[in-house]
Amino acid sequence: MDSSLEATCFRIPEQVLNSSGQRMPRLGFGMAPYPLVPPQVTKRAILQAIELGYKHFDTAPLYGTEKPLGEATQEAISLRLIKSRDELFITSKLWCSDAHRELVLPALHRSLRNLKLEYLDLYLILWPLSLKPGRNEFTIREEDVLSMDFGSVWAAMEDCRRLGHTKSIGVCNFSTKKLADPLSFAEIPPDVNQVELNPLWNQKKLREFCKSNGILLIGYSPLGASGTMWGSNRVLGCDVLKEIAKAKGKTVPQTKVEVDYYSKNRCLRWAFEQCISILVKSFNAERMKQNLEIFNWSLSDEELRRINYLPKSRGCDGQLFISKLGPFKTIEELWEGEI
């Protein structure tokens, strides 16, 4: 391993999941690279992350990172970076083409084989809709988008937990209303809702709903996902956030690199202070270390006030699932007005 890497001298704070009682690290390592990178690059980044102190890893079959994560976990044990797999919190997800009752358990079994694991810590439904079986790619045809029979799919998710294949279950990209529906009938309520969250899309209504119902929010794209097909530079390019960054500390940062560093860490700290878990995504070792430097300080009341008054707009709008032939014919329908 890289001898220049040093493990963090503190533990990443944890959150107890309400339904399962499991402890989840509140800072996770996102593993949806864009563009895709070779498996060896992914594996090396995971090992570096473990050495630095990351414990929570978020993957999915569609990301192409389950196998490298499984290989990295085994190598981390052999290198004595961790004593056992139990020290890690590993999440994977159910893709839409497998969001049919009879396909949920086989899909989870495939993920476990890819990961070389006996169980997941968290298994999530990736989107609140289904696709025709076999469509295992992001290129989606209008005729393939289907309504999800959420009652039967969620029952299958509950079976996955009862069988011990995953310790916790949850959802991703669910609006307040879509999340309210399963709460009325679920025997095992969702522990988690993973959604886009950053200073320019703060999900205030959804945060309040989840808090009142014992559901933990996990925020992805906390920096706006610049460089991806769904993201932009609107968060890190925000003038208010740059001004806050320049006011940091006893000396004013003079270079763009310094401003970018303080902007990013203030975005991450803001998300952390909203009592949620956040996913960070960088395969750069130095940036991995910087993403951990958000726990021993706080934003001022004035900084929070300025961030909270920023204009809000969604970045990841789910446009690829909008279909004249499917359940959601407009973005407004998909998010039920939360846009």
Short mmCIF file of the C-alpha atoms (twelve columns), coordinates in Angstrom:
data_MODEL
# 
_entry.id   MODEL 
# 
loop_
_atom_site.group_PDB 
_atom_site.id 
_atom_site.type_symbol 
_atom_site.label_atom_id 
_atom_site.label_alt_id 
_atom_site.label_comp_id 
_atom_site.label_asym_id 
_atom_site.label_seq_id 
_atom_site.Cartn_x 
_atom_site.Cartn_y 
_atom_site.Cartn_z 
_atom_site.pdbx_PDB_model_num 
ATOM 1   C CA . MET A 1   0.000   0.000   0.000   1 
ATOM 2   C CA . ASP A 2   0.944   3.679   -0.300  1 
ATOM 3   C CA . SER A 3   3.253   4.456   2.621   1 
ATOM 4   C CA . SER A 4   2.312   8.156   2.394   1 
ATOM 5   C CA . LEU A 5   -1.239  7.415   3.509   1 
ATOM 6   C CA . GLU A 6   -2.005  7.754   7.192   1 
ATOM 7   C CA . ALA A 7   -5.106  6.467   8.905   1 
ATOM 8   C CA . THR A 8   -7.305  9.119   10.465  1 
ATOM 9   C CA . CYS A 9   -6.849  9.645   14.196  1 
ATOM 10  C CA . PHE A 10  -10.599 9.704   14.844  1 
ATOM 11  C CA . ARG A 11  -13.596 7.516   14.166  1 
ATOM 12  C CA . ILE A 12  -16.148 8.614   11.605  1 
ATOM 13  C CA . PRO A 13  -19.370 9.328   13.544  1 
ATOM 14  C CA . GLU A 14  -22.055 6.644   13.337  1 
ATOM 15  C CA . GLN A 15  -25.844 6.657   13.212  1 
ATOM 16  C CA . VAL A 16  -28.077 3.906   14.593  1 
ATOM 17  C CA . LEU A 17  -30.610 2.751   11.998  1 
ATOM 18  C CA . ASN A 18  -34.066 2.794   13.511  1 
ATOM 19  C CA . SER A 19  -35.550 -0.508  12.310  1 
ATOM 20  C CA . SER A 20  -32.496 -2.775  12.403  1 
ATOM 21  C CA . GLY A 21  -30.561 -1.143  15.246  1 
ATOM 22  C CA . GLN A 22  -27.433 -1.336  13.100  1 
ATOM 23  C CA . ARG A 23  -24.705 1.307   13.360  1 
ATOM 24  C CA . MET A 24  -23.837 3.023   10.061  1 
ATOM 25  C CA . PRO A 25  -20.862 5.378   9.500   1 
ATOM 26  C CA . ARG A 26  -22.223 8.795   8.509   1 
ATOM 27  C CA . LEU A 27  -19.557 9.391   5.866   1 
ATOM 28  C CA . GLY A 28  -19.570 6.831   3.078   1 
ATOM 29  C CA . PHE A 29  -17.373 6.167   0.053   1 
ATOM 30  C CA . GLY A 30  -19.461 6.416   -3.131  1 
ATOM 31  C CA . MET A 31  -18.578 3.972   -5.895  1 
ATOM 32  C CA . ALA A 32  -20.429 5.142   -9.004  1 
ATOM 33  C CA . PRO A 33  -17.477 6.443   -11.071 1 
ATOM 34  C CA . TYR A 34  -18.191 8.479   -14.182 1 
ATOM 35  C CA . PRO A 35  -16.713 7.853   -16.603 1 
ATOM 36  C CA . LEU A 36  -16.104 4.210   -15.710 1 
ATOM 37  C CA . VAL A 37  -12.586 3.262   -14.631 1 
ATOM 38  C CA . PRO A 38  -10.717 -0.083  -14.828 1 
ATOM 39  C CA . PRO A 39  -11.391 -2.530  -11.974 1 
ATOM 40  C CA . GLN A 40  -7.797  -2.322  -10.745 1 
ATOM 41  C CA . VAL A 41  -8.097  1.444   -10.327 1 
ATOM 42  C CA . THR A 42  -11.260 0.960   -8.294  1 
ATOM 43  C CA . LYS A 43  -9.686  -1.751  -6.156  1 
ATOM 44  C CA . ARG A 44  -6.628  0.375   -5.418  1 
ATOM 45  C CA . ALA A 45  -8.811  3.348   -4.434  1 
ATOM 46  C CA . ILE A 46  -10.866 1.183   -2.051  1 
ATOM 47  C CA . LEU A 47  -7.730  -0.117  -0.342  1 
ATOM 48  C CA . GLN A 48  -6.458  3.446   0.045   1 
ATOM 49  C CA . ALA A 49  -9.815  4.485   1.485   1 
ATOM 50  C CA . ILE A 50  -9.801  1.634   4.014   1 
ATOM 51  C CA . GLU A 51  -6.262  2.549   5.043   1 
ATOM 52  C CA . LEU A 52  -7.396  6.142   5.645   1 
ATOM 53  C CA . GLY A 53  -10.288 5.012   7.838   1 
ATOM 54  C CA . TYR A 54  -13.326 4.734   5.551   1 
ATOM 55  C CA . LYS A 55  -15.666 1.913   6.600   1 
ATOM 56  C CA . HIS A 56  -18.884 2.586   4.633   1 
ATOM 57  C CA . PHE A 57  -18.837 1.628   0.914   1 
ATOM 58  C CA . ASP A 58  -21.773 2.223   -1.439  1 
ATOM 59  C CA . THR A 59  -21.963 0.223   -4.676  1 
ATOM 60  C CA . ALA A 60  -24.494 -1.281  -7.095  1 
ATOM 61  C CA . PRO A 61  -24.416 -3.832  -9.948  1 
ATOM 62  C CA . LEU A 62  -24.924 -1.088  -12.528 1 
ATOM 63  C CA . TYR A 63  -21.857 0.814   -11.254 1 
ATOM 64  C CA . GLY A 64  -19.542 -2.069  -12.172 1 
ATOM 65  C CA . THR A 65  -17.781 -1.809  -8.809  1 
ATOM 66  C CA . GLU A 66  -19.137 -4.768  -6.829  1 
ATOM 67  C CA . LYS A 67  -16.372 -7.204  -7.887  1 
ATOM 68  C CA . PRO A 68  -13.488 -4.776  -7.200  1 
ATOM 69  C CA . LEU A 69  -15.006 -4.031  -3.786  1 
ATOM 70  C CA . GLY A 70  -15.204 -7.737  -2.988  1 
ATOM 71  C CA . GLU A 71  -11.592 -8.268  -4.042  1 
ATOM 72  C CA . ALA A 72  -10.428 -5.209  -2.096  1 
ATOM 73  C CA . THR A 73  -12.228 -6.399  1.042   1 
ATOM 74  C CA . GLN A 74  -10.446 -9.754  0.911   1 
ATOM 75  C CA . GLU A 75  -7.087  -8.093  0.267   1 
ATOM 76  C CA . ALA A 76  -7.643  -5.612  3.102   1 
ATOM 77  C CA . ILE A 77  -8.076  -8.557  5.466   1 
ATOM 78  C CA . SER A 78  -4.926  -10.277 4.155   1 
ATOM 79  C CA . LEU A 79  -2.980  -7.007  4.536   1 
ATOM 80  C CA . ARG A 80  -4.383  -6.632  8.063   1 
ATOM 81  C CA . LEU A 81  -5.928  -3.264  7.300   1 
ATOM 82  C CA . ILE A 82  -9.059  -4.736  8.878   1 
ATOM 83  C CA . LYS A 83  -9.535  -7.863  10.972  1 
ATOM 84  C CA . SER A 84  -12.700 -9.049  9.248   1 
ATOM 85  C CA . ARG A 85  -15.417 -8.053  6.798   1 
ATOM 86  C CA . ASP A 86  -17.581 -7.184  9.826   1 
ATOM 87  C CA . GLU A 87  -15.596 -3.951  10.277  1 
ATOM 88  C CA . LEU A 88  -17.033 -2.606  7.004   1 
ATOM 89  C CA . PHE A 89  -20.531 -1.342  6.195   1 
ATOM 90  C CA . ILE A 90  -21.344 -2.397  2.629   1 
ATOM 91  C CA . THR A 91  -24.364 -1.195  0.649   1 
ATOM 92  C CA . SER A 92  -25.618 -2.396  -2.717  1 
ATOM 93  C CA . LYS A 93  -28.784 -1.681  -4.682  1 
ATOM 94  C CA . LEU A 94  -31.617 -3.265  -6.628  1 
ATOM 95  C CA . TRP A 95  -31.712 -2.058  -10.239 1 
ATOM 96  C CA . CYS A 96  -35.094 -1.281  -11.815 1 
ATOM 97  C CA . SER A 97  -35.157 -4.304  -14.151 1 
ATOM 98  C CA . ASP A 98  -34.946 -6.534  -11.073 1 
ATOM 99  C CA . ALA A 99  -37.652 -4.583  -9.212  1 
ATOM 100 C CA . HIS A 100 -40.158 -7.429  -9.552  1 
ATOM 101 C CA . ARG A 101 -41.007 -9.645  -6.585  1 
ATOM 102 C CA . GLU A 102 -39.635 -12.874 -8.064  1 
ATOM 103 C CA . LEU A 103 -36.361 -11.200 -9.142  1 
ATOM 104 C CA . VAL A 104 -35.381 -9.385  -5.927  1 
ATOM 105 C CA . LEU A 105 -33.769 -12.299 -4.081  1 
ATOM 106 C CA . PRO A 106 -31.874 -13.608 -7.163  1 
ATOM 107 C CA . ALA A 107 -30.555 -10.068 -7.755  1 
ATOM 108 C CA . LEU A 108 -29.299 -9.859  -4.178  1 
ATOM 109 C CA . HIS A 109 -27.654 -13.278 -4.520  1 
ATOM 110 C CA . ARG A 110 -25.794 -12.048 -7.629  1 
ATOM 111 C CA . SER A 111 -24.538 -9.012  -5.725  1 
ATOM 112 C CA . LEU A 112 -23.336 -11.213 -2.861  1 
ATOM 113 C CA . ARG A 113 -21.458 -13.442 -5.334  1 
ATOM 114 C CA . ASN A 114 -19.862 -10.395 -6.967  1 
ATOM 115 C CA . LEU A 115 -18.862 -9.042  -3.559  1 
ATOM 116 C CA . LYS A 116 -17.746 -12.445 -2.221  1 
ATOM 117 C CA . LEU A 117 -19.871 -11.806 0.866   1 
ATOM 118 C CA . GLU A 118 -22.391 -13.729 2.930   1 
ATOM 119 C CA . TYR A 119 -24.484 -10.648 3.709   1 
ATOM 120 C CA . LEU A 120 -24.926 -6.952  2.955   1 
ATOM 121 C CA . ASP A 121 -25.263 -4.293  5.609   1 
ATOM 122 C CA . LEU A 122 -27.808 -2.350  3.541   1 
ATOM 123 C CA . TYR A 123 -29.816 -3.161  0.406   1 
ATOM 124 C CA . LEU A 124 -31.663 -0.345  -1.366  1 
ATOM 125 C CA . ILE A 125 -34.291 -0.040  -4.117  1 
ATOM 126 C CA . LEU A 126 -32.555 2.335   -6.540  1 
ATOM 127 C CA . TRP A 127 -35.595 4.100   -8.086  1 
ATOM 128 C CA . PRO A 128 -39.377 4.058   -7.413  1 
ATOM 129 C CA . LEU A 129 -40.205 2.285   -10.694 1 
ATOM 130 C CA . SER A 130 -39.534 -0.909  -12.609 1 
ATOM 131 C CA . LEU A 131 -38.101 -1.721  -16.015 1 
ATOM 132 C CA . LYS A 132 -38.774 -4.746  -18.158 1 
ATOM 133 C CA . PRO A 133 -36.576 -7.605  -16.923 1 
ATOM 134 C CA . GLY A 134 -33.197 -7.858  -18.588 1 
ATOM 135 C CA . ARG A 135 -32.626 -4.106  -19.142 1 
ATOM 136 C CA . ASN A 136 -29.389 -3.889  -17.140 1 
ATOM 137 C CA . GLU A 137 -28.062 -0.602  -18.514 1 
ATOM 138 C CA . PHE A 138 -28.611 3.143   -18.299 1 
ATOM 139 C CA . THR A 139 -29.841 3.331   -21.894 1 
ATOM 140 C CA . ILE A 140 -33.584 3.107   -21.329 1 
ATOM 141 C CA . ARG A 141 -36.295 2.800   -23.959 1 
ATOM 142 C CA . GLU A 142 -39.629 4.472   -23.301 1 
ATOM 143 C CA . GLU A 143 -41.514 1.205   -23.702 1 
ATOM 144 C CA . ASP A 144 -39.397 -0.455  -20.989 1 
ATOM 145 C CA . VAL A 145 -40.468 1.862   -18.131 1 
ATOM 146 C CA . LEU A 146 -43.097 0.262   -15.882 1 
ATOM 147 C CA . SER A 147 -44.967 1.032   -12.692 1 
ATOM 148 C CA . MET A 148 -43.519 -0.758  -9.700  1 
ATOM 149 C CA . ASP A 149 -45.740 -3.077  -7.674  1 
ATOM 150 C CA . PHE A 150 -44.176 -1.644  -4.560  1 
ATOM 151 C CA . GLY A 151 -46.131 -3.813  -2.135  1 
ATOM 152 C CA . SER A 152 -44.775 -7.057  -3.597  1 
ATOM 153 C CA . VAL A 153 -41.258 -5.694  -4.208  1 
ATOM 154 C CA . TRP A 154 -41.025 -4.400  -0.650  1 
ATOM 155 C CA . ALA A 155 -42.290 -7.742  0.684   1 
ATOM 156 C CA . ALA A 156 -39.397 -9.392  -1.179  1 
ATOM 157 C CA . MET A 157 -36.969 -6.870  0.354   1 
ATOM 158 C CA . GLU A 158 -38.331 -7.778  3.783   1 
ATOM 159 C CA . ASP A 159 -37.731 -11.456 2.954   1 
ATOM 160 C CA . CYS A 160 -34.099 -10.625 2.109   1 
ATOM 161 C CA . ARG A 161 -33.644 -9.203  5.574   1 
ATOM 162 C CA . ARG A 162 -35.477 -12.042 7.332   1 
ATOM 163 C CA . LEU A 163 -33.248 -14.559 5.544   1 
ATOM 164 C CA . GLY A 164 -30.152 -12.744 6.822   1 
ATOM 165 C CA . HIS A 165 -28.873 -11.764 3.376   1 
ATOM 166 C CA . THR A 166 -28.963 -8.077  4.364   1 
ATOM 167 C CA . LYS A 167 -29.091 -6.494  7.792   1 
ATOM 168 C CA . SER A 168 -31.030 -3.399  6.738   1 
ATOM 169 C CA . ILE A 169 -33.233 -2.347  3.808   1 
ATOM 170 C CA . GLY A 170 -34.259 0.962   2.317   1 
ATOM 171 C CA . VAL A 171 -34.902 3.011   -0.799  1 
ATOM 172 C CA . CYS A 172 -33.333 5.667   -3.020  1 
ATOM 173 C CA . ASN A 173 -34.820 8.664   -4.818  1 
ATOM 174 C CA . PHE A 174 -38.212 8.500   -3.110  1 
ATOM 175 C CA . SER A 175 -40.231 11.706  -2.695  1 
ATOM 176 C CA . THR A 176 -42.126 12.432  0.507   1 
ATOM 177 C CA . LYS A 177 -45.371 10.996  -0.871  1 
ATOM 178 C CA . LYS A 178 -43.729 7.911   -2.365  1 
ATOM 179 C CA . LEU A 179 -42.066 7.255   0.978   1 
ATOM 180 C CA . ALA A 180 -45.318 7.736   2.900   1 
ATOM 181 C CA . ASP A 181 -47.119 4.976   0.989   1 
ATOM 182 C CA . PRO A 182 -44.973 2.002   2.136   1 
ATOM 183 C CA . LEU A 183 -44.949 3.260   5.712   1 
ATOM 184 C CA . SER A 184 -48.662 2.504   5.829   1 
ATOM 185 C CA . PHE A 185 -48.227 -1.228  5.153   1 
ATOM 186 C CA . ALA A 186 -44.576 -2.243  5.607   1 
ATOM 187 C CA . GLU A 187 -43.898 -4.859  8.272   1 
ATOM 188 C CA . ILE A 188 -40.269 -3.727  8.254   1 
ATOM 189 C CA . PRO A 189 -40.114 0.013   7.476   1 
ATOM 190 C CA . PRO A 190 -37.281 1.437   5.367   1 
ATOM 191 C CA . ASP A 191 -34.236 2.369   7.429   1 
ATOM 192 C CA . VAL A 192 -32.852 4.704   4.767   1 
ATOM 193 C CA . ASN A 193 -33.789 6.962   1.859   1 
ATOM 194 C CA . GLN A 194 -30.770 7.851   -0.288  1 
ATOM 195 C CA . VAL A 195 -31.318 11.058  -2.283  1 
ATOM 196 C CA . GLU A 196 -29.526 13.953  -3.920  1 
ATOM 197 C CA . LEU A 197 -28.675 16.548  -1.268  1 
ATOM 198 C CA . ASN A 198 -26.423 19.592  -1.293  1 
ATOM 199 C CA . PRO A 199 -26.644 23.311  -0.385  1 
ATOM 200 C CA . LEU A 200 -28.529 24.064  -3.630  1 
ATOM 201 C CA . TRP A 201 -31.005 21.199  -3.136  1 
ATOM 202 C CA . ASN A 202 -31.454 20.878  0.597   1 
ATOM 203 C CA . GLN A 203 -34.554 18.603  0.645   1 
ATOM 204 C CA . LYS A 204 -35.983 20.451  3.666   1 
ATOM 205 C CA . LYS A 205 -39.477 18.936  3.365   1 
ATOM 206 C CA . LEU A 206 -38.126 15.421  2.890   1 
ATOM 207 C CA . ARG A 207 -35.611 15.814  5.729   1 
ATOM 208 C CA . GLU A 208 -38.373 16.803  8.135   1 
ATOM 209 C CA . PHE A 209 -40.595 13.917  7.009   1 
ATOM 210 C CA . CYS A 210 -37.825 11.342  7.351   1 
ATOM 211 C CA . LYS A 211 -36.787 12.629  10.762  1 
ATOM 212 C CA . SER A 212 -40.361 12.396  12.053  1 
ATOM 213 C CA . ASN A 213 -40.654 8.808   10.774  1 
ATOM 214 C CA . GLY A 214 -37.303 7.452   11.935  1 
ATOM 215 C CA . ILE A 215 -35.811 7.190   8.442   1 
ATOM 216 C CA . LEU A 216 -32.200 8.243   7.890   1 
ATOM 217 C CA . LEU A 217 -31.410 10.325  4.819   1 
ATOM 218 C CA . ILE A 218 -28.207 9.540   2.947   1 
ATOM 219 C CA . GLY A 219 -27.154 12.357  0.647   1 
ATOM 220 C CA . TYR A 220 -25.426 11.718  -2.657  1 
ATOM 221 C CA . SER A 221 -23.850 14.373  -4.923  1 
ATOM 222 C CA . PRO A 222 -23.094 16.675  -1.930  1 
ATOM 223 C CA . LEU A 223 -20.812 18.722  -4.205  1 
ATOM 224 C CA . GLY A 224 -23.150 18.729  -7.199  1 
ATOM 225 C CA . ALA A 225 -21.616 15.778  -9.110  1 
ATOM 226 C CA . SER A 226 -19.582 17.994  -11.431 1 
ATOM 227 C CA . GLY A 227 -18.188 16.007  -14.360 1 
ATOM 228 C CA . THR A 228 -20.984 13.431  -14.490 1 
ATOM 229 C CA . MET A 229 -23.767 13.227  -17.070 1 
ATOM 230 C CA . TRP A 230 -26.333 14.306  -14.414 1 
ATOM 231 C CA . GLY A 231 -24.313 16.854  -12.435 1 
ATOM 232 C CA . SER A 232 -22.876 20.325  -12.943 1 
ATOM 233 C CA . ASN A 233 -20.527 22.865  -11.393 1 
ATOM 234 C CA . ARG A 234 -23.414 24.895  -9.980  1 
ATOM 235 C CA . VAL A 235 -22.605 23.986  -6.345  1 
ATOM 236 C CA . LEU A 236 -18.849 24.559  -6.365  1 
ATOM 237 C CA . GLY A 237 -19.310 27.516  -8.728  1 
ATOM 238 C CA . CYS A 238 -21.770 29.217  -6.374  1 
ATOM 239 C CA . ASP A 239 -20.546 32.729  -5.507  1 
ATOM 240 C CA . VAL A 240 -21.942 32.636  -1.969  1 
ATOM 241 C CA . LEU A 241 -20.128 29.393  -1.175  1 
ATOM 242 C CA . LYS A 242 -16.911 30.833  -2.619  1 
ATOM 243 C CA . GLU A 243 -17.288 33.929  -0.441  1 
ATOM 244 C CA . ILE A 244 -17.789 31.766  2.643   1 
ATOM 245 C CA . ALA A 245 -14.720 29.730  1.682   1 
ATOM 246 C CA . LYS A 246 -12.565 32.839  1.275   1 
ATOM 247 C CA . ALA A 247 -13.513 33.986  4.781   1 
ATOM 248 C CA . LYS A 248 -12.258 30.742  6.320   1 
ATOM 249 C CA . GLY A 249 -9.576  30.884  9.012   1 
ATOM 250 C CA . LYS A 250 -7.103  33.548  9.988   1 
ATOM 251 C CA . THR A 251 -5.736  33.981  6.489   1 
ATOM 252 C CA . VAL A 252 -7.714  34.313  3.291   1 
ATOM 253 C CA . PRO A 253 -7.006  31.507  0.808   1 
ATOM 254 C CA . GLN A 254 -5.306  33.037  -2.213  1 
ATOM 255 C CA . THR A 255 -5.288  30.290  -4.819  1 
ATOM 256 C CA . LYS A 256 -8.123  28.563  -6.658  1 
ATOM 257 C CA . VAL A 257 -6.984  25.256  -5.117  1 
ATOM 258 C CA . GLU A 258 -7.383  26.685  -1.610  1 
ATOM 259 C CA . VAL A 259 -10.795 28.189  -2.390  1 
ATOM 260 C CA . ASP A 260 -11.963 24.899  -3.928  1 
ATOM 261 C CA . TYR A 261 -10.777 22.994  -0.856  1 
ATOM 262 C CA . TYR A 262 -12.679 25.208  1.593   1 
ATOM 263 C CA . SER A 263 -15.766 25.308  -0.655  1 
ATOM 264 C CA . LYS A 264 -15.910 21.535  -0.851  1 
ATOM 265 C CA . ASN A 265 -15.393 20.995  2.855   1 
ATOM 266 C CA . ARG A 266 -18.015 23.581  3.759   1 
ATOM 267 C CA . CYS A 267 -20.522 21.830  1.482   1 
ATOM 268 C CA . LEU A 268 -19.748 18.501  3.129   1 
ATOM 269 C CA . ARG A 269 -19.873 19.993  6.625   1 
ATOM 270 C CA . TRP A 270 -23.226 21.625  5.835   1 
ATOM 271 C CA . ALA A 271 -24.656 18.238  4.790   1 
ATOM 272 C CA . PHE A 272 -23.208 16.580  7.892   1 
ATOM 273 C CA . GLU A 273 -24.819 19.213  10.130  1 
ATOM 274 C CA . GLN A 274 -28.244 18.435  8.650   1 
ATOM 275 C CA . CYS A 275 -28.120 15.175  10.689  1 
ATOM 276 C CA . ILE A 276 -27.791 13.007  7.614   1 
ATOM 277 C CA . SER A 277 -25.216 10.606  6.240   1 
ATOM 278 C CA . ILE A 278 -23.303 11.661  3.130   1 
ATOM 279 C CA . LEU A 279 -21.519 9.864   0.307   1 
ATOM 280 C CA . VAL A 280 -18.299 11.328  -1.033  1 
ATOM 281 C CA . LYS A 281 -16.745 10.131  -4.267  1 
ATOM 282 C CA . SER A 282 -13.118 10.589  -5.179  1 
ATOM 283 C CA . PHE A 283 -10.493 8.064   -6.180  1 
ATOM 284 C CA . ASN A 284 -7.747  10.648  -5.569  1 
ATOM 285 C CA . ALA A 285 -5.882  9.797   -2.354  1 
ATOM 286 C CA . GLU A 286 -5.303  13.421  -1.311  1 
ATOM 287 C CA . ARG A 287 -8.934  14.330  -1.855  1 
ATOM 288 C CA . MET A 288 -9.995  11.232  0.096   1 
ATOM 289 C CA . LYS A 289 -8.066  12.609  3.073   1 
ATOM 290 C CA . GLN A 290 -9.542  16.076  2.643   1 
ATOM 291 C CA . ASN A 291 -13.080 14.669  2.641   1 
ATOM 292 C CA . LEU A 292 -12.453 13.368  6.159   1 
ATOM 293 C CA . GLU A 293 -11.527 16.817  7.492   1 
ATOM 294 C CA . ILE A 294 -15.073 17.898  8.343   1 
ATOM 295 C CA . PHE A 295 -15.652 16.563  11.842  1 
ATOM 296 C CA . ASN A 296 -13.711 18.799  14.231  1 
ATOM 297 C CA . TRP A 297 -15.275 22.185  13.397  1 
ATOM 298 C CA . SER A 298 -18.691 23.724  12.722  1 
ATOM 299 C CA . LEU A 299 -20.247 26.273  10.401  1 
ATOM 300 C CA . SER A 300 -21.134 29.581  11.993  1 
ATOM 301 C CA . ASP A 301 -24.737 30.710  12.349  1 
ATOM 302 C CA . GLU A 302 -24.122 33.348  9.672   1 
ATOM 303 C CA . GLU A 303 -22.668 30.781  7.257   1 
ATOM 304 C CA . LEU A 304 -25.660 28.507  7.822   1 
ATOM 305 C CA . ARG A 305 -28.055 31.399  7.278   1 
ATOM 306 C CA . ARG A 306 -26.435 32.347  3.969   1 
ATOM 307 C CA . ILE A 307 -26.396 28.732  2.760   1 
ATOM 308 C CA . ASN A 308 -30.025 28.160  3.739   1 
ATOM 309 C CA . TYR A 309 -31.134 31.176  1.669   1 
ATOM 310 C CA . LEU A 310 -29.490 29.967  -1.538  1 
ATOM 311 C CA . PRO A 311 -31.953 29.371  -4.431  1 
ATOM 312 C CA . LYS A 312 -32.899 25.699  -4.694  1 
ATOM 313 C CA . SER A 313 -33.076 23.409  -7.735  1 
ATOM 314 C CA . ARG A 314 -32.725 19.679  -8.317  1 
ATOM 315 C CA . GLY A 315 -29.699 18.425  -10.250 1 
ATOM 316 C CA . CYS A 316 -30.456 14.723  -10.777 1 
ATOM 317 C CA . ASP A 317 -33.997 14.945  -12.185 1 
ATOM 318 C CA . GLY A 318 -34.503 11.360  -13.415 1 
ATOM 319 C CA . GLN A 319 -35.219 12.509  -16.967 1 
ATOM 320 C CA . LEU A 320 -34.182 9.103   -18.381 1 
ATOM 321 C CA . PHE A 321 -37.254 7.537   -16.714 1 
ATOM 322 C CA . ILE A 322 -39.772 9.968   -18.186 1 
ATOM 323 C CA . SER A 323 -41.920 8.139   -20.748 1 
ATOM 324 C CA . LYS A 324 -45.217 8.786   -22.500 1 
ATOM 325 C CA . LEU A 325 -45.810 5.049   -22.167 1 
ATOM 326 C CA . GLY A 326 -44.743 4.717   -18.523 1 
ATOM 327 C CA . PRO A 327 -45.993 5.740   -15.073 1 
ATOM 328 C CA . PHE A 328 -44.236 9.138   -15.096 1 
ATOM 329 C CA . LYS A 329 -44.885 11.326  -18.116 1 
ATOM 330 C CA . THR A 330 -43.244 14.443  -16.663 1 
ATOM 331 C CA . ILE A 331 -40.499 15.219  -14.164 1 
ATOM 332 C CA . GLU A 332 -43.157 16.813  -11.951 1 
ATOM 333 C CA . GLU A 333 -45.022 13.488  -11.798 1 
ATOM 334 C CA . LEU A 334 -41.874 11.565  -10.908 1 
ATOM 335 C CA . TRP A 335 -41.074 13.852  -7.971  1 
ATOM 336 C CA . GLU A 336 -44.693 14.856  -7.204  1 
ATOM 337 C CA . GLY A 337 -43.871 18.526  -7.282  1 
ATOM 338 C CA . GLU A 338 -40.640 18.281  -5.236  1 
ATOM 339 C CA . ILE A 339 -38.407 19.808  -7.913  1 
# 
